[in-house]
CSV table of C-alpha atoms in Angstrom, one decimal:
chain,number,residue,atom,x,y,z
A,1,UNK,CA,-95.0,30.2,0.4
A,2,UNK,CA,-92.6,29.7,3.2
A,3,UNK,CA,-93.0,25.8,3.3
A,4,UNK,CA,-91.9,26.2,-0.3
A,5,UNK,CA,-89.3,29.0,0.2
A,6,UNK,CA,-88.3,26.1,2.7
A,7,UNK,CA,-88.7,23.1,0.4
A,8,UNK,CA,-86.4,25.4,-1.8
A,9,UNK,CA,-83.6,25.9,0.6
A,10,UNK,CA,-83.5,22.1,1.4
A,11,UNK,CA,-83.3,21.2,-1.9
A,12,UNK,CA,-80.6,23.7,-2.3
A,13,UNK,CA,-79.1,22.2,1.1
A,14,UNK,CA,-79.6,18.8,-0.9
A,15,UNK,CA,-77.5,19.6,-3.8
A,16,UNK,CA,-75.0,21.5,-2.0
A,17,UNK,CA,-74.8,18.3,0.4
A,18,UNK,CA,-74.0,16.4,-2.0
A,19,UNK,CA,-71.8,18.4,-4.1
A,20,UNK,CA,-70.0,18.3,-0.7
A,21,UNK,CA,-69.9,14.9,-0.4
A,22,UNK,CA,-68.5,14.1,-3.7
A,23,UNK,CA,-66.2,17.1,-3.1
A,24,UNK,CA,-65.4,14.9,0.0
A,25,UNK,CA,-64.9,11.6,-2.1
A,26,UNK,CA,-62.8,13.0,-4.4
A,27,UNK,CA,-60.8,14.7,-2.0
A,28,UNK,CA,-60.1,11.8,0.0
A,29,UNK,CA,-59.5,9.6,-3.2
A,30,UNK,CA,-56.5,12.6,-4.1
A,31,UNK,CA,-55.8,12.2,-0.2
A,32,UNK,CA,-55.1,8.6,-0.7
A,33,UNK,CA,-53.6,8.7,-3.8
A,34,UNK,CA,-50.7,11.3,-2.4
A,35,UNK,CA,-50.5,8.9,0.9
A,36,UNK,CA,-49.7,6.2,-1.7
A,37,UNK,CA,-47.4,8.4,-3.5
A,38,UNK,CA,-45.7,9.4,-0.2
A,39,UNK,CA,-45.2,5.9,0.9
A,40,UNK,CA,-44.0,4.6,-2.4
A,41,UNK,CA,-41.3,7.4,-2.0
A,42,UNK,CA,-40.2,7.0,1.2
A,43,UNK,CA,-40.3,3.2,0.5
A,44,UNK,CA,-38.1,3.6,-2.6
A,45,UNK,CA,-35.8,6.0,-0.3
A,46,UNK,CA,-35.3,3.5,2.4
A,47,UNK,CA,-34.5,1.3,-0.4
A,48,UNK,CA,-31.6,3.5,-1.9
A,49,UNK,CA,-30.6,4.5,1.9
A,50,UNK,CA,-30.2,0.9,2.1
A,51,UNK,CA,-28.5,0.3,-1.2
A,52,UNK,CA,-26.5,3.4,-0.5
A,53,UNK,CA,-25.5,2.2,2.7
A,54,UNK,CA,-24.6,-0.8,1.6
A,55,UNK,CA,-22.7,0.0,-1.3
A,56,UNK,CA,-20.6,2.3,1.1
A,57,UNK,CA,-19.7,-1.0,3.4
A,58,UNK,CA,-18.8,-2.6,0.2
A,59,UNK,CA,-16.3,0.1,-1.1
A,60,UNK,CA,-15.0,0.4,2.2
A,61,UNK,CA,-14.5,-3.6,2.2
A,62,UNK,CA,-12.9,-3.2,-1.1
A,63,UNK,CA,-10.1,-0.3,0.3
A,64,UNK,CA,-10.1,-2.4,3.0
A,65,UNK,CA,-8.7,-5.7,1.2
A,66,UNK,CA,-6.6,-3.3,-1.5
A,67,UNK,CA,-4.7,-1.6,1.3
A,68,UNK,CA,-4.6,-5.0,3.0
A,69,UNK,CA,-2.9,-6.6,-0.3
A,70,UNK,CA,-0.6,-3.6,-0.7
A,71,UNK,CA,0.6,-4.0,2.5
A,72,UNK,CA,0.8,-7.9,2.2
A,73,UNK,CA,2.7,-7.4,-1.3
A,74,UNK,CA,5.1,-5.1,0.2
A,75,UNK,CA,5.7,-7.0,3.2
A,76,UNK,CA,6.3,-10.0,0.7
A,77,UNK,CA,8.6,-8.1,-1.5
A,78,UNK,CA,10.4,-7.0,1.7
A,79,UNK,CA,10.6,-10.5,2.4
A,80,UNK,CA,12.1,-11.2,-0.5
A,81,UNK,CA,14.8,-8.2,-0.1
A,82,UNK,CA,15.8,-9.1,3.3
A,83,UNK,CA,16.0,-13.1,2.2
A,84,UNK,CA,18.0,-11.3,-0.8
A,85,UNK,CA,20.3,-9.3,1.2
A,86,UNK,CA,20.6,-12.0,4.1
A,87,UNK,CA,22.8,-14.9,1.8
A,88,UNK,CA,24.4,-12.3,-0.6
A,89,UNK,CA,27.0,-11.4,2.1
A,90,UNK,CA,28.2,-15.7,3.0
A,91,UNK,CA,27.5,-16.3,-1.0
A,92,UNK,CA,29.8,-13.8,-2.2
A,93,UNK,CA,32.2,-14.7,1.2
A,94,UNK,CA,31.9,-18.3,-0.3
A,95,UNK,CA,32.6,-17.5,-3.9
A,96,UNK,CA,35.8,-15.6,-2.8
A,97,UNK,CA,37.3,-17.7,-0.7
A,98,UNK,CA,36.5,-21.1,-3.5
A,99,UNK,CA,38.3,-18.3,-6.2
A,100,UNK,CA,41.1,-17.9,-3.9
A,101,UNK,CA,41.9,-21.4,-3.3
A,102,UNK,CA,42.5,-23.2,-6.9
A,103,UNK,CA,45.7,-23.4,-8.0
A,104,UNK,CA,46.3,-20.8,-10.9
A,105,UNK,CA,45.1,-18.0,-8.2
A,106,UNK,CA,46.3,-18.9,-5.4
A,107,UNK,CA,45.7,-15.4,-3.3
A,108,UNK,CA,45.8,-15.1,0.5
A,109,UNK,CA,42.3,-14.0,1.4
A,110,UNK,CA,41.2,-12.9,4.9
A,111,UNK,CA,38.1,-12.0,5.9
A,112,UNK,CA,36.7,-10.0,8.8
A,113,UNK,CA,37.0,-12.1,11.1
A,114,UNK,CA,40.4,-13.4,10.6
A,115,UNK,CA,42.2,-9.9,9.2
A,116,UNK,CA,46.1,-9.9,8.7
A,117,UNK,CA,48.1,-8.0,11.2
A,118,UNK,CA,47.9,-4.0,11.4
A,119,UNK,CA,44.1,-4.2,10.4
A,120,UNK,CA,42.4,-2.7,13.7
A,121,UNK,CA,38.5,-3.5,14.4
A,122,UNK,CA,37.3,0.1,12.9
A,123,UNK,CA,38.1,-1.4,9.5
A,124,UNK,CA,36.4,-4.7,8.7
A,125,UNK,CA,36.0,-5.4,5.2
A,126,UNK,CA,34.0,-8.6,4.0
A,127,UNK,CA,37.4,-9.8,1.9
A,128,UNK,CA,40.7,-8.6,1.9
A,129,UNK,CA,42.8,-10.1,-1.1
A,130,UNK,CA,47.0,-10.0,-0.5
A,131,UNK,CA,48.1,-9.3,-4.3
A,132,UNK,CA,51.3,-7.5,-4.7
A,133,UNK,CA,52.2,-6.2,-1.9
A,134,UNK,CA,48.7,-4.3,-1.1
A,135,UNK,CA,45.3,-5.4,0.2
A,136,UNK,CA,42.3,-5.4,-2.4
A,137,UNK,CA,39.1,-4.9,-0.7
A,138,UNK,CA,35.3,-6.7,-1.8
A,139,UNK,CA,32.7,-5.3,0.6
A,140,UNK,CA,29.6,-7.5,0.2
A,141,UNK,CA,27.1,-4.8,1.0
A,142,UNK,CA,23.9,-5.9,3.2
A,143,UNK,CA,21.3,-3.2,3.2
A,144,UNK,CA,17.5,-3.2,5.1
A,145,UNK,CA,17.9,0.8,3.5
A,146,UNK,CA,14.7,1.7,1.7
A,147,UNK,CA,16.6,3.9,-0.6
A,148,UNK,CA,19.4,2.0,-1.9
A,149,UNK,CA,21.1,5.0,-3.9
A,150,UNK,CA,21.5,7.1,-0.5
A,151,UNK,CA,22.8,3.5,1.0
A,152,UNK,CA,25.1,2.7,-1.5
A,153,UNK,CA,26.5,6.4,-1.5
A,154,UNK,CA,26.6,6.5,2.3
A,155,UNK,CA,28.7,3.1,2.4
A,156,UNK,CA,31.3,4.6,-0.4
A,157,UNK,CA,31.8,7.8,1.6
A,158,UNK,CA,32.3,5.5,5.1
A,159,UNK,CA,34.6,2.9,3.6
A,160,UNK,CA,36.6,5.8,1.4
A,161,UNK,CA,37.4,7.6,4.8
A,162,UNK,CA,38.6,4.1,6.7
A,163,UNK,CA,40.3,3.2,3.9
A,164,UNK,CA,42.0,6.8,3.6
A,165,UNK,CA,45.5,7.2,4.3
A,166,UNK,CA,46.8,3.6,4.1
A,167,UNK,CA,49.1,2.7,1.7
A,168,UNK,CA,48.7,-1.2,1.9
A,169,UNK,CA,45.3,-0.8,0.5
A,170,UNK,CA,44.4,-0.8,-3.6
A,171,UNK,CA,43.3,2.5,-4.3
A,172,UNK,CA,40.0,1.2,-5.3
A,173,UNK,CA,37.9,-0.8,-3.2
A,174,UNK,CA,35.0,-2.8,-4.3
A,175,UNK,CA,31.6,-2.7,-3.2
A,176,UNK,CA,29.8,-6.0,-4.0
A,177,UNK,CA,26.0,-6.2,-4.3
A,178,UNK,CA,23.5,-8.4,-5.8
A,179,UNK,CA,22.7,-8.5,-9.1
A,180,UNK,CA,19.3,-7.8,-8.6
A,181,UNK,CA,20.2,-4.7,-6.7
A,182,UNK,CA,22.0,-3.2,-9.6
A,183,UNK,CA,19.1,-1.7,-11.1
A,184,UNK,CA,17.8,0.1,-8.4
């Protein structure tokens, strides 16, 4: 009875072994599977670090050449201003003086570096004309300003209060500026 009682129990033993063992299997196979799943993930995370990471260089690049042709377009256009600004001054100098000299005008001009008597160096106007017995004044105005407005209004104010309190100047004096400045 007790070799059977033990033939019994190792039977038992038997088909709990087993049972254990394809426990075991099918534990392992689930093992593996999540171990395949946890490196497929981590694998398609380090590919959209990477893509991430990448896409971040290239909108950095991006801002990088924007700002880079906002500042290059600026710089052109300031450029352009200063190139602007630089021959309006001799051009309308030039104009002047070839207005000045035909015969049905006729005026005296001066300009500031040959001014008529009783002009001092505090007031140096681009082109004085002689009609009538008083002085009319062009002032080709040259500006590097940013704001042109304030420039403009600045300029009025400063030639208004050296032009003040002379009686051989026109009442009005002219500020001359480049067409393309007249919109701004």
């Amino acid at each position: 009875g007790k070799g059977k009682q033990l033939y019994d129990n190792y039977k038992n033993l038997e088909a709990d072994h087993k049972a254990t063992l394809h426990e075991r299997d099918l534990l392992q196979k689930r093992i593996s599977e999540y171990e395949a799943k946890e490196e497929s993930r981590e694998k398609d995370l380090e590919d959209k670090i990477t893509e991430l990471t990448a896409a971040k260089k290239s909108l950095a690049e991006e801002r990088e050449r924007v700002i880079r042709e906002d500042e290059e377009r600026a710089a052109r256009e300031l450029a352009e201003r200063d190139r602007l600004w630089a021959g309006h001054e001799e051009s309308v100098v030039a104009l002047f003086a070839e207005l000045c000299k035909k015969p049905q005008f006729a005026f005296t001009l001066f300009t500031n570096t040959n001014l008529p008597t009783g002009f001092d160096g505090s007031f140096k106007p681009d082109i004085l004309i002689d009609f009538l017995g008083q002085y009319v004044i062009f002032d080709a105005k040259v500006s590097r300003s940013e704001n042109f407005q304030n420039y403009i209004a600045t300029q009025v104010k400063s030639t208004a209060k050296k032009a003040k309190n002379r009686n051989d100047i026109y009442p009005s004096v002219f500020l001359v500026v480049p067409t393309e400045a007249i919109s701004e």
